Coordinates of C-alpha atoms in Angstrom, one line a residue:
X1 CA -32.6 -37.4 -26.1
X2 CA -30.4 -34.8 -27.9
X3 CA -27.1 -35.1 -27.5
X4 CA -25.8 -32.0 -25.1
X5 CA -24.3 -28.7 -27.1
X6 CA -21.1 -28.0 -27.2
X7 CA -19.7 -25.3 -25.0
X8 CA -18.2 -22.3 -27.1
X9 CA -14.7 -21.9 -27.4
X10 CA -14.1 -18.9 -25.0
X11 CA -15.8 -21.2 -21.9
X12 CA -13.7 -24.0 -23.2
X13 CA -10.2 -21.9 -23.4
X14 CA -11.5 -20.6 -19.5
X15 CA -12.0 -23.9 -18.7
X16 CA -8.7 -25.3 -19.8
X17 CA -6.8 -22.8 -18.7
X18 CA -8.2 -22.8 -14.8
X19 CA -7.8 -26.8 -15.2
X20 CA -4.0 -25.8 -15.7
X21 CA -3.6 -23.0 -12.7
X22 CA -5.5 -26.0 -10.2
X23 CA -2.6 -28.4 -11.0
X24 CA 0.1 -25.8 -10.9
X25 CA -1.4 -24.3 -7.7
X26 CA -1.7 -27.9 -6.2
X27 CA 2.3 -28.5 -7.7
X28 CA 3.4 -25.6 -5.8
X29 CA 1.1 -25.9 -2.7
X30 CA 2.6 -29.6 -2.6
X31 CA 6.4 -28.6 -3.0
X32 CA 6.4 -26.2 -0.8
X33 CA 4.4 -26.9 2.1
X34 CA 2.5 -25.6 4.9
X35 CA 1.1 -22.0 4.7
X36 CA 4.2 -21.2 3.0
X37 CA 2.9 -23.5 -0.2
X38 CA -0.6 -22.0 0.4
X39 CA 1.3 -18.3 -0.2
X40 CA 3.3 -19.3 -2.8
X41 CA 0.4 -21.0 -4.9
X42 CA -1.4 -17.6 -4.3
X43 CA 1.4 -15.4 -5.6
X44 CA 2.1 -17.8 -8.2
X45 CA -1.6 -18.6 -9.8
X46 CA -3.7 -16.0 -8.0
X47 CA -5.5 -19.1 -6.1
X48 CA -5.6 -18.7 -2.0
X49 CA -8.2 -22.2 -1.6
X50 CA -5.1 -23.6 0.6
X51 CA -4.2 -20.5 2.8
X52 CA -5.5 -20.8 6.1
X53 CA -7.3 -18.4 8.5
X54 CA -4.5 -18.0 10.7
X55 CA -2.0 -17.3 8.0
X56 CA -4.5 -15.1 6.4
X57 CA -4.5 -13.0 9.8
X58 CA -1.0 -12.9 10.2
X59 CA -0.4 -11.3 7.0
X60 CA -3.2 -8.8 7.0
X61 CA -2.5 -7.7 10.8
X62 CA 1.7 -6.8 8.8
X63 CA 0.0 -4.4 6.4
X64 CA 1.0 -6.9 3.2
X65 CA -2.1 -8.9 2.7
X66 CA -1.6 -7.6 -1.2
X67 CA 1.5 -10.7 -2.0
X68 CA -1.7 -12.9 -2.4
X69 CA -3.5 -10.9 -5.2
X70 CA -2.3 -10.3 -8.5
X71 CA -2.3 -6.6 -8.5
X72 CA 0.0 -3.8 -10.3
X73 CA 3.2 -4.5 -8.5
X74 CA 3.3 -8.1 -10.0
X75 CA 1.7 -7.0 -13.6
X76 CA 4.5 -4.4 -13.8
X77 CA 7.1 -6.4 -13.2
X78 CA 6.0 -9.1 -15.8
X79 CA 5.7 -6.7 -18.1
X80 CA 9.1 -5.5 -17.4
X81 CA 11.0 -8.5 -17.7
X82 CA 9.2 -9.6 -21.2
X83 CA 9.9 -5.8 -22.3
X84 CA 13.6 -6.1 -20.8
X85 CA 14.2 -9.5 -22.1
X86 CA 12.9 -8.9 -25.3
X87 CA 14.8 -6.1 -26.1
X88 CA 18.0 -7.5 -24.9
X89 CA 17.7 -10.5 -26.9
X90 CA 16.9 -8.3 -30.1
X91 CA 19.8 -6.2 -28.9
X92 CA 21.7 -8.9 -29.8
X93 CA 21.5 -8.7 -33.6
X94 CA 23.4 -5.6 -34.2
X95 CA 21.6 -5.2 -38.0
X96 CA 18.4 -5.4 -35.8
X97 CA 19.0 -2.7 -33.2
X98 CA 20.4 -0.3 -35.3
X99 CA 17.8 -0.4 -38.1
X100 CA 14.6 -1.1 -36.5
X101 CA 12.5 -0.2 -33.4
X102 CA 13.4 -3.0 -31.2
X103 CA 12.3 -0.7 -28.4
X104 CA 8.7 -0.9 -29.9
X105 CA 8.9 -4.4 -30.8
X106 CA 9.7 -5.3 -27.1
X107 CA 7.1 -3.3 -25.6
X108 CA 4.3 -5.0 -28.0
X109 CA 5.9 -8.0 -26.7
X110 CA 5.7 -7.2 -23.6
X111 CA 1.8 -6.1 -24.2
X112 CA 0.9 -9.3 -25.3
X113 CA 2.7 -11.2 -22.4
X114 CA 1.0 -9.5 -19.6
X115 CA -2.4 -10.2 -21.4
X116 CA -1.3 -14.1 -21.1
X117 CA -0.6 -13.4 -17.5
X118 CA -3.7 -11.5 -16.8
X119 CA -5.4 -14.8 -18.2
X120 CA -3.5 -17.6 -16.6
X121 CA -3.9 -15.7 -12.9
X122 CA -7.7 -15.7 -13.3
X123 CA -8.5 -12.0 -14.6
X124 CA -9.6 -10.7 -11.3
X125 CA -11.2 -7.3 -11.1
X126 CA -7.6 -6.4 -9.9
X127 CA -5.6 -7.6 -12.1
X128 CA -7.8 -6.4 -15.1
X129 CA -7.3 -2.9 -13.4
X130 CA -3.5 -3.2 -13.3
X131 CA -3.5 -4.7 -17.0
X132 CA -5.0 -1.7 -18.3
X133 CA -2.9 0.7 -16.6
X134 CA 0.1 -1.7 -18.0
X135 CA -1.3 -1.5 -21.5
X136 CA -1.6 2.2 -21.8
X137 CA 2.2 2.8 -20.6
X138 CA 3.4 0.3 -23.1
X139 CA 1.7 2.0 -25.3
X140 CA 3.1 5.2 -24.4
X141 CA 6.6 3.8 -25.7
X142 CA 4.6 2.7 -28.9
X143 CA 3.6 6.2 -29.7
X144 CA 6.9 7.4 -28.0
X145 CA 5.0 9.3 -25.7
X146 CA 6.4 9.4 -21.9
X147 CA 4.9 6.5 -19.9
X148 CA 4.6 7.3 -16.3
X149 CA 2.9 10.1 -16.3
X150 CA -0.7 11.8 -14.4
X151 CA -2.2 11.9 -18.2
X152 CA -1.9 8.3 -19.0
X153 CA -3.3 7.5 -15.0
X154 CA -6.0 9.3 -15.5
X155 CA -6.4 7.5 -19.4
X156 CA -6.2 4.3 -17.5
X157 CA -8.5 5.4 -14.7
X158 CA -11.3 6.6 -17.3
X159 CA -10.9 3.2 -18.9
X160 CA -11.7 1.6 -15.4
X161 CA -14.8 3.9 -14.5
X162 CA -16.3 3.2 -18.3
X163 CA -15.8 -0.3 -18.4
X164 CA -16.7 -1.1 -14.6
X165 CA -18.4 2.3 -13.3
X166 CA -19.2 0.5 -10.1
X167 CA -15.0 0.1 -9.2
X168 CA -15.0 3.6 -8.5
X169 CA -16.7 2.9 -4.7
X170 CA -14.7 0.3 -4.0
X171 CA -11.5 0.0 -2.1
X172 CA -9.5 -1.9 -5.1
X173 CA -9.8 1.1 -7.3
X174 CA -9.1 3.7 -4.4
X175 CA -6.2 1.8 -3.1
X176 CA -4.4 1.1 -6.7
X177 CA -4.8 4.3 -8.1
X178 CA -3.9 6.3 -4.7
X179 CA -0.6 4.5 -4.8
X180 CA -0.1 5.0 -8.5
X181 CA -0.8 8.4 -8.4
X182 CA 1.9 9.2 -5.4
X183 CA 4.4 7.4 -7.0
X184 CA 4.0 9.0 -10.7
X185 CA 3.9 12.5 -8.6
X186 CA 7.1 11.5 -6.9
X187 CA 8.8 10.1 -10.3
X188 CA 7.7 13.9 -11.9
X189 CA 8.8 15.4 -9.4
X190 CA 12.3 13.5 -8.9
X191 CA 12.7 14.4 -12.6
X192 CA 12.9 17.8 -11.9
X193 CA 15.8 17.4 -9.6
X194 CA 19.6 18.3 -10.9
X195 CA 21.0 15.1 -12.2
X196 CA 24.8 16.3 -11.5
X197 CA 26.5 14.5 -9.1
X198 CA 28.3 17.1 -7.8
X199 CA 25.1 19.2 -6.4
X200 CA 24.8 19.8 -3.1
X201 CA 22.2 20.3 -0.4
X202 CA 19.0 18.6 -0.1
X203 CA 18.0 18.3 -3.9
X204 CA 21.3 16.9 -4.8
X205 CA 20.9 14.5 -1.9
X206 CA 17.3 13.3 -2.9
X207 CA 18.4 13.1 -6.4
X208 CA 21.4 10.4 -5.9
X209 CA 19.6 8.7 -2.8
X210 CA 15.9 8.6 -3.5
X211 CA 15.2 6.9 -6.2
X212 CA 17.1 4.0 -6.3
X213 CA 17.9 1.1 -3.9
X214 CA 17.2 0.9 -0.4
X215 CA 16.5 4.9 -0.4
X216 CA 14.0 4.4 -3.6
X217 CA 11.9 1.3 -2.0
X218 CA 11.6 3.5 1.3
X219 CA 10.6 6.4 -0.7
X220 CA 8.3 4.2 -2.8
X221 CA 6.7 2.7 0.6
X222 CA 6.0 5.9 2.2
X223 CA 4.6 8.0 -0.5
X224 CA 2.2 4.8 -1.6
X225 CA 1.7 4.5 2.1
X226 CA 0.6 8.4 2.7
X227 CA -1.4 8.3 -0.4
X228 CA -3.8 5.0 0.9
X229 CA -3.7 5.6 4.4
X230 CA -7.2 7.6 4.3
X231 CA -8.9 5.3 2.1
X232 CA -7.6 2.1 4.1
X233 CA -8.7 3.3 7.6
X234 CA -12.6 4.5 6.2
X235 CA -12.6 1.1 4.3
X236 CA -11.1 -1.2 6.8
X237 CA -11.4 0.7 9.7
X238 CA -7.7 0.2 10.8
X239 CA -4.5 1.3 10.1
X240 CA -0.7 -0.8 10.1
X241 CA 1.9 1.7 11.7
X242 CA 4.4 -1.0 10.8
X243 CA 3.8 -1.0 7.2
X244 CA 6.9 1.1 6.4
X245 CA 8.9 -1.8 7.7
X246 CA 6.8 -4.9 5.9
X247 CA 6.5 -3.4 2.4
X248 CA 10.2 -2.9 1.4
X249 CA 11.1 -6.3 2.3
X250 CA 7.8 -7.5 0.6
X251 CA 8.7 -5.6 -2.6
X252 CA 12.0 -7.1 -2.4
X253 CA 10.4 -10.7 -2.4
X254 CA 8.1 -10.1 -4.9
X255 CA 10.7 -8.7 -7.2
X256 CA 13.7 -11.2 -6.4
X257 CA 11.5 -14.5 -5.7
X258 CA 8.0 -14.6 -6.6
X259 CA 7.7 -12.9 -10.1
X260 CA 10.6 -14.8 -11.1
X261 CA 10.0 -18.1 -9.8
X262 CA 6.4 -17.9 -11.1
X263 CA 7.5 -17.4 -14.9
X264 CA 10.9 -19.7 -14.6
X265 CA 9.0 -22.4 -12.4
X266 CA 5.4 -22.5 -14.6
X267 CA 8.0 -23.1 -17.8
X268 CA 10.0 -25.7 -16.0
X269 CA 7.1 -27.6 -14.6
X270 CA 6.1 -29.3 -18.0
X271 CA 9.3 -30.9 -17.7
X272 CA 9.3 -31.8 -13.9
X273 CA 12.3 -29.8 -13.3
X274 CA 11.0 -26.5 -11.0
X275 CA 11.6 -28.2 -7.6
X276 CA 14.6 -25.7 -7.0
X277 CA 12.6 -22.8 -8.4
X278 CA 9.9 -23.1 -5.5
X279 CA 12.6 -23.7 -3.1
X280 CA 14.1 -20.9 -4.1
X281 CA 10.5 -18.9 -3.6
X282 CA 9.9 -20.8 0.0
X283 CA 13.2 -18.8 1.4
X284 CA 11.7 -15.3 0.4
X285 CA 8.2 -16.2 1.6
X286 CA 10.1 -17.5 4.9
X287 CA 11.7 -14.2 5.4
X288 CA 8.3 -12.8 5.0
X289 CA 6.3 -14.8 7.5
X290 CA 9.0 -14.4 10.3
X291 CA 8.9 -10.8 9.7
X292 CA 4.8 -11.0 9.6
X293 CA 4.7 -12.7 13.2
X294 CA 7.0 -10.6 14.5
X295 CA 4.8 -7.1 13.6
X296 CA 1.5 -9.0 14.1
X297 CA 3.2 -10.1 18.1
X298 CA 4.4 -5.9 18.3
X299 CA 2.6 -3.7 20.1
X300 CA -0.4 -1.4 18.3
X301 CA 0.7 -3.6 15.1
X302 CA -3.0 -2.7 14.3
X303 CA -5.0 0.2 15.3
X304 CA -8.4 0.1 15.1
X305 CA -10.9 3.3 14.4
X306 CA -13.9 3.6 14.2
X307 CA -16.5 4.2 10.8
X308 CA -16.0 8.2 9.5
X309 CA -18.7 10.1 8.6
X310 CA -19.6 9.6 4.7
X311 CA -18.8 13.3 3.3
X312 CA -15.3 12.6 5.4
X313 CA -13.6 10.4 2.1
X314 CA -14.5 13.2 -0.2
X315 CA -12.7 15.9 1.8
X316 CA -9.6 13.3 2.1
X317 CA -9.7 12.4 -1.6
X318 CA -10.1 15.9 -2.6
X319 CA -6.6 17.1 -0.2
X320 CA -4.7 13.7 -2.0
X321 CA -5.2 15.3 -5.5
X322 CA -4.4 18.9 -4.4
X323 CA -1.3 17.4 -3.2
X324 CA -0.3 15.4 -6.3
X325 CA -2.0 17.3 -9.0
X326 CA -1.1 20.7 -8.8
X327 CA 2.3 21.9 -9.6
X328 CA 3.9 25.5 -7.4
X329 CA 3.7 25.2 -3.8
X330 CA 0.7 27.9 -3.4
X331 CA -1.7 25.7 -5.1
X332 CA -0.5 22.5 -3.1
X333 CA -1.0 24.4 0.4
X334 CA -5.0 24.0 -0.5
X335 CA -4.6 20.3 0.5
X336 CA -4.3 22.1 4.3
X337 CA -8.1 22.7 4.1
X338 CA -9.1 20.1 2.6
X339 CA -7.2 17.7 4.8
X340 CA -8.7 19.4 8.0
X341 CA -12.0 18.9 7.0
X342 CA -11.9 15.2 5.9
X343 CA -10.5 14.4 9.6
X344 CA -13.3 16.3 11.2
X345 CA -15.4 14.2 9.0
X346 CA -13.3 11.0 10.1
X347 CA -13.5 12.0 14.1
X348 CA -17.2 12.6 13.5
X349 CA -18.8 9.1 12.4
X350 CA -21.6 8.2 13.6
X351 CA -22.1 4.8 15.4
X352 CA -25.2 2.9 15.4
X353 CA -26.6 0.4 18.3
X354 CA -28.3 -1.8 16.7
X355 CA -27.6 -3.3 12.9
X356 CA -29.3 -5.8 11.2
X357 CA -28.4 -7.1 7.2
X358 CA -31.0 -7.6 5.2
X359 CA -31.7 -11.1 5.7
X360 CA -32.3 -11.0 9.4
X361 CA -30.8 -14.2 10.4
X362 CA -28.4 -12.5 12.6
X363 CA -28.0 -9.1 14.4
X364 CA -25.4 -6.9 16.4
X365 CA -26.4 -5.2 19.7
X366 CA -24.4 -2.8 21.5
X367 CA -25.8 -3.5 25.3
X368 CA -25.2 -1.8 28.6
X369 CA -21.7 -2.1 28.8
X370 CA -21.2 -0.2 25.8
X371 CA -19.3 -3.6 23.5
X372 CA -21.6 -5.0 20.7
X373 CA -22.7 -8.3 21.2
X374 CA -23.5 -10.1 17.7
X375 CA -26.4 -12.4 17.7
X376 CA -27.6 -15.6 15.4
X377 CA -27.1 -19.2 15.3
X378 CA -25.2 -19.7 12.0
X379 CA -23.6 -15.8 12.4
X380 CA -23.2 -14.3 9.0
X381 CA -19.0 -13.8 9.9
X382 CA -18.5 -11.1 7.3
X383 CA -21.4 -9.1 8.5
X384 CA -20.5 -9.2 12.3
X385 CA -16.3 -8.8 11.3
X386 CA -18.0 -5.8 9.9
X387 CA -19.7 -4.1 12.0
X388 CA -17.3 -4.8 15.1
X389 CA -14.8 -2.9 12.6
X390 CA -16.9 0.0 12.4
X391 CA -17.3 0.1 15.9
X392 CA -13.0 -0.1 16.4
X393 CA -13.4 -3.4 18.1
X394 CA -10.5 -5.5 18.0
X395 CA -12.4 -9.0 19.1
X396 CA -12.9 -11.6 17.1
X397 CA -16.6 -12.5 16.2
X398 CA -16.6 -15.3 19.1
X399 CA -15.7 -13.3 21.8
X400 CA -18.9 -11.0 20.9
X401 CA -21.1 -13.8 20.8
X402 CA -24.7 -13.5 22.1
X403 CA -26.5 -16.1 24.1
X404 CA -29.0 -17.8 21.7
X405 CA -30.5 -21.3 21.0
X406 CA -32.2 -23.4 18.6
X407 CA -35.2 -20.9 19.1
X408 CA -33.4 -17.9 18.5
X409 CA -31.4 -15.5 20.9
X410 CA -32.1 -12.8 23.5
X411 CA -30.1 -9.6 24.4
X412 CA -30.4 -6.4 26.6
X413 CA -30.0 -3.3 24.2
X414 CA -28.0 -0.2 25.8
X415 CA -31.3 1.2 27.3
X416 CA -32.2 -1.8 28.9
X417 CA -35.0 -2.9 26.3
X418 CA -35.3 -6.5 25.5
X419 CA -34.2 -7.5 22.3
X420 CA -35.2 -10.5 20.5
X421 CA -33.3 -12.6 17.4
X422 CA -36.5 -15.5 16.4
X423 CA -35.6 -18.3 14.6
X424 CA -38.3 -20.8 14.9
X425 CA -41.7 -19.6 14.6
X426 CA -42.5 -21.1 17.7
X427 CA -40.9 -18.6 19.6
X428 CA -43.1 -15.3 18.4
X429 CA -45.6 -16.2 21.3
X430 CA -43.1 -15.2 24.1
X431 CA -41.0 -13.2 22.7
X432 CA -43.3 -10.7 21.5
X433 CA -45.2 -10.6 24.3
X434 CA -42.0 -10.0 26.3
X435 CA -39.0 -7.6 23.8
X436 CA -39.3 -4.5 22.9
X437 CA -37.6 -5.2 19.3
X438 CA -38.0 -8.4 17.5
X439 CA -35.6 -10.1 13.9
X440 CA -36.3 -12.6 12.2
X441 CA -36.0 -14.1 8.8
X442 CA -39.3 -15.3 9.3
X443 CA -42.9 -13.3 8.7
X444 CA -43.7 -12.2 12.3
X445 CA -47.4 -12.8 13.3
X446 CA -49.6 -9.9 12.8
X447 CA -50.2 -10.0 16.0
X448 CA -46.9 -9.5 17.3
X449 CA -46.9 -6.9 20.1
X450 CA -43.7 -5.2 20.1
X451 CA -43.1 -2.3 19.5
X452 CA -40.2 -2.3 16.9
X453 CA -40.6 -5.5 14.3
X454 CA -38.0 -6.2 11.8
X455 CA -39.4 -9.3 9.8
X456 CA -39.1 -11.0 6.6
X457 CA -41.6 -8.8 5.1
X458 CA -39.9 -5.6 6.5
X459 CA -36.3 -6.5 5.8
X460 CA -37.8 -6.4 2.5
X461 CA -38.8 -2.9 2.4
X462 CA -35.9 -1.7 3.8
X463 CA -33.2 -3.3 3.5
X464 CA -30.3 -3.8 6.1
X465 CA -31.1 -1.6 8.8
X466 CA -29.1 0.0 11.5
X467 CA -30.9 2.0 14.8
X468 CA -29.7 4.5 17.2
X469 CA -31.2 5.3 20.6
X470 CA -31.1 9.0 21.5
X471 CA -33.7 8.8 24.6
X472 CA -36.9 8.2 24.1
X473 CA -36.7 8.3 20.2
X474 CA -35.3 6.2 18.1
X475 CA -33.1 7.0 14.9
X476 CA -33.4 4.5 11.6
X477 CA -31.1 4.1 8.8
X478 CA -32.2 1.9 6.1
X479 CA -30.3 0.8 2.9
X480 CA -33.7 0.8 0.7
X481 CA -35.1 4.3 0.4
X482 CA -39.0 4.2 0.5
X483 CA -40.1 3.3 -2.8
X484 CA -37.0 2.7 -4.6
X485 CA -37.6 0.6 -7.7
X486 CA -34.2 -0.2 -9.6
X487 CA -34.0 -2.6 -12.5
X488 CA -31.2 -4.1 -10.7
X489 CA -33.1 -3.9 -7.2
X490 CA -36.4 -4.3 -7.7
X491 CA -39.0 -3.3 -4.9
X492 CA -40.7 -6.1 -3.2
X493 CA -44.0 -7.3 -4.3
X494 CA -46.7 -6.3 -1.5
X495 CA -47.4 -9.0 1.2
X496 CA -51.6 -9.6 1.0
X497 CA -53.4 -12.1 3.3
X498 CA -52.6 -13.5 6.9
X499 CA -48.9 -14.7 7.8
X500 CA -47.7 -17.8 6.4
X501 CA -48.9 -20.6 8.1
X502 CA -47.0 -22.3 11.1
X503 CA -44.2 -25.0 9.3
X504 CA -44.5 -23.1 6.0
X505 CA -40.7 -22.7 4.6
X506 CA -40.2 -19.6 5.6
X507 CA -37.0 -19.3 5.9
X508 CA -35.9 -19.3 1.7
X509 CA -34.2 -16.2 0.4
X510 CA -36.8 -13.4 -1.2

C-alpha cells in the first residue's frame, strides 16, 4: 500500500492554526464560564460551538447578536491599535519620526496585522468583507489619499461583488455596507462643520458634541441604525426598538474589553498568565448580558413583520443612497419618493398558505384559524423559524407543531381541505384516497388520487414550493422555473417506469 500524500502546506498552516483557536477557545470558554465563557470564546476566536440556544436568543432578541461575529467593528479596531501602537513606538526615535514616514510604516503594519487576525478568527465571509474594506483605508494613508471616504467604500464594495458576486443578496453585505456608508456620510458631513469653538447655534453644537464620546457613539448608533433598519426587517422580518440603547454599551465593551483582552490575553496565554485578562473581559460581557435580559423581558423588545413584497428592498435601497450620496439638500429630498414607495412595497407582501422546501420532509400550513401550523417528524427548524418569520409569528417552532406520527402527519388547510405530510409509504393508500394535497419525500404511487401531489419526483421539478388559496383556484410559486438548467442546478433527469417499489430507500437526497 502507498504510503498516504502529504497534505500541502496551505491545508496544513489552516489546520494548525484552527488546532490553535480550539485550545484558546476551550482556555477562554473554561476561565470564564457559563454563557459568559461561550461569548467570550466567540468574541475572542470567532468560535460560538459553546454558546447556548438560550443565550443565543437573549442576545439576538437586544438587537447585538453581531459581539459574536468577527465583523468591521472588531477588524477596525485591531487595525487601529497595531497602526496606533506602531506609530507611537516609532514616535519614539526622534531621528525616525522626523526623517521617515513612520505614518506609512505603521499603517503597513497595521495591514499585515489585521491579515493575521482575519486568519486566526477563521476568515469568515464577514470578516474577509471587513478586511478588505480595512485594507483599502490603510492604503489610503499609503498613497496619502483620505481614508474614510464614499470612493474607497465603493472601491471596497466592488472588490466584494467581484470576488464573491453572490454577497451582494445577502444580508452580511447589505448590513455592513449600509452601516459603513451612514457613518462615512456622517464623518463628511461632520467635516464640513465649523471647527471653532466659539460657534454658535446648531452647527457649532453638533460640531463639539457629535462626534466624540457619549454624543459620537449615539450618533454612531443611530445613523448605522437608520441605515440597516430596512434591510434588517425584509431579511429577518423583525425589528429591535431598543437597539439605540444596547449598541453604545456594546461598542463600549467591544472597544474597552474584548478587542483588548483578545490581543493581550492570546499573547499571554503561551505563558499561562491571561487569567486576569479574561476576568477583566467577563465584567464587560456581564454588563452586557444583564442589559440583554433586561430589553429581551421589555415590552415590544422585538417586533415582528411580516415578508415585503420583492421590488420593496429596491425602492428602500435606492432612498438610502439618495440620502447618503448626493450632496445639496434638493437632490437628497428624492429619498422622499423613493422611501414611499419601498414601504408600500413593505405593507404589500404577499403571504402564502402553504410552503413546502424542496425536500418535502416537512411542511407549514396556515389552517382555519388563520396561525401556521408546521408539520414533519424531524422538523427542518430553520425552515419552519422561517417561514413563521415571514408570516410575523412570534412562536417558537414547538408551539406551531402539527399533529403527526411515525406515518406521517395530517392537517386542515384554511379552506377546510385535508392536507397530508407521508412519511412511510404505507400510508399513500389512505391518505390519498382521503386529502386533497399530499408531501412527501417519497415517490407517490401513480395512482394517488389527490388532487394536488407534491412528491419526490415533483419537488424535483420545482423546487421548494409555496401555494395560495384565492377560492376555488389555487396560486403556485415554485423556486425552479420550468426548464431551468444551470450548471450549478442542474435539471432533474426524467423519472421513466412505475414507482419505486414498496421498501426501496426512498428517502436519500436527489
Amino acid at each position: 500500500m502507498d504510503p498516504p500524500e502529504t497534505a500541502p502546506w496551505s491545508l496544513r498552516l489552516f489546520a494548525a492554526i484552527d488546532r490553535a483557536r480550539n485550545t484558546l477557545a476551550l482556555r477562554v470558554n473554561q476561565a470564564v464560564g457559563g454563557d459568559n465563557g461561550a461569548i467570550a470564546a466567540a468574541m475572542v476566536t470567532g468560535k460560538r460551538d459553546f454558546l447556548s440556544d438560550e443565550a443565543r436568543e437573549i442576545i439576538r432578541k437586544a438587537g447585538i447578536f453581531h459581539i459574536i461575529t468577527i465583523s468591521g467593528v472588531q477588524m477596525t479596531l485591531v487595525a487601529g491599535i497595531f497602526f496606533v501602537g506602531f506609530r507611537s513606538a516609532l514616535a519614539l526615535f526622534p531621528r525616525l519620526a522626523l526623517n521617515y514616514p513612520i505614518k506609512k510604516w505603521a499603517a503597513a503594519l497595521a495591514m499585515l496585522g489585521a491579515c493575521g487576525y482575519a486568519l486566526f478568527t477563521g476568515s469568515r465571509v464577514g470578516s474577509e468583507r471587513a478586511l478588505y474594506m480595512t485594507l483599502i483605508l490603510l492604503g489610503a494613508v499609503l498613497a496619502d489619499r483620505p481614508a474614510l471616504t464614499m470612493r474607497n467604500l465603493a472601491l471596497a464594495a466592488l472588490v466584494v461583488v467581484i470576488t464573491e458576486p453572490e454577497a451582494l443578496l445577502g444580508a452580511s453585505f447589505q448590513l455592513s455596507f449600509a452601516a459603513v456608508a451612514a457613518l462615512v456620510a456622517v464623518y463628511e458631513g461632520r467635516s464640513r462643520l465649523p471647527r471653532d469653538a466659539e460657534s454658535k447655534g446648531w452647527r457649532g453644537f453638533l460640531a463639539q458634541h457629535a462626534g466624540s464620546g457619549v454624543g459620537g457613539a449615539l450618533v454612531a448608533t443611530f445613523c448605522a441604525t437608520s441605515a440597516t433598519a430596512s434591510f434588517m426587517a425584509y431579511d429577518f422580518h423583525e425589528l429591535s426598538p431598543y437597539v439605540l440603547i444596547g449598541n453604545p454599551l456594546t461598542l463600549a465593551v467591544i472597544e474597552f474589553f474584548a478587542v483588548p483582552a483578545a490581543l493581550v490575553g492570546s499573547a499571554l496565554s503561551a505563558i499561562g498568565l491571561d487569567g486576569p485578562i479574561w476576568a477583566w473581559l467577563d465584567l464587560g460581557i456581564e454588563a452586557i448580558m444583564r442589559l440583554a435580559r433586561w430589553i429581551g423581558s421589555a415590552p415590544a423588545s422585538n417586533v415582528p413583520l411580516p415578508a415585503f413584497a420583492p421590488w420593496s428592498i429596491v425602492f428602500l435601497t435606492l432612498a438610502l443612497l439618495s440620502a447618503l450620496l448626493w450632496r445639496g439638500l434638493i437632490p437628497r429630498l428624492t429619498a422622499i419618493p423613493l422611501l414611499a414607495l419601498g414601504l408600500a412595497g413593505a405593507a404589500s407582501g404577499e403571504t402564502f398558505d402553504f410552503a413546502v422546501p424542496p425536500t418535502g420532509d416537512s411542511a407549514a400550513l396556515r389552517g382555519p384559524s388563520g396561525e401556521l401550523t408546521v408539520l414533519g417528524r424531524h422538523r427542518n427548524a430553520f425552515a419552519a423559524e422561517q417561514w413563521l418569520r415571514a408570516d410575523a409569528d412570534a412562536r417558537e417552532t414547538p408551539d406551531a407543531a402539527g399533529r403527526c406520527d411515525k406515518l406521517g402527519c395530517t392537517a386542515l388547510a384554511r379552506t377546510g381541505a385535508a392536507v397530508a405530510l407521508v412519511l412511510e409509504t404505507e400510508a399513500f393508500h389512505e391518505d390519498c384516497a382521503r386529502a386533497k394535497i399530499i408531501i412527501s419525500p417519497l415517490y407517490a404511487p401513480r395512482s394517488c388520487a389527490a388532487p394536488i401531489v407534491l412528491d419526490r419526483a415533483k419537488l424535483a421539478q420545482t423546487g421548494a414550493v409555496t401555494l395560495r388559496f384565492e377560492g376555488e383556484s389555487v396560486r403556485w410559486r415554485k423556486a425552479r422555473a420550468p426548464g431551468e438548467d444551470r450548471p450549478w442546478s442542474r435539471a432533474p433527469k426524467p423519472r421513466g417506469g412505475a414507482a419505486p417499489k414498496q421498501g426501496q430507500d426512498e428517502s436519500a437526497d436527489d
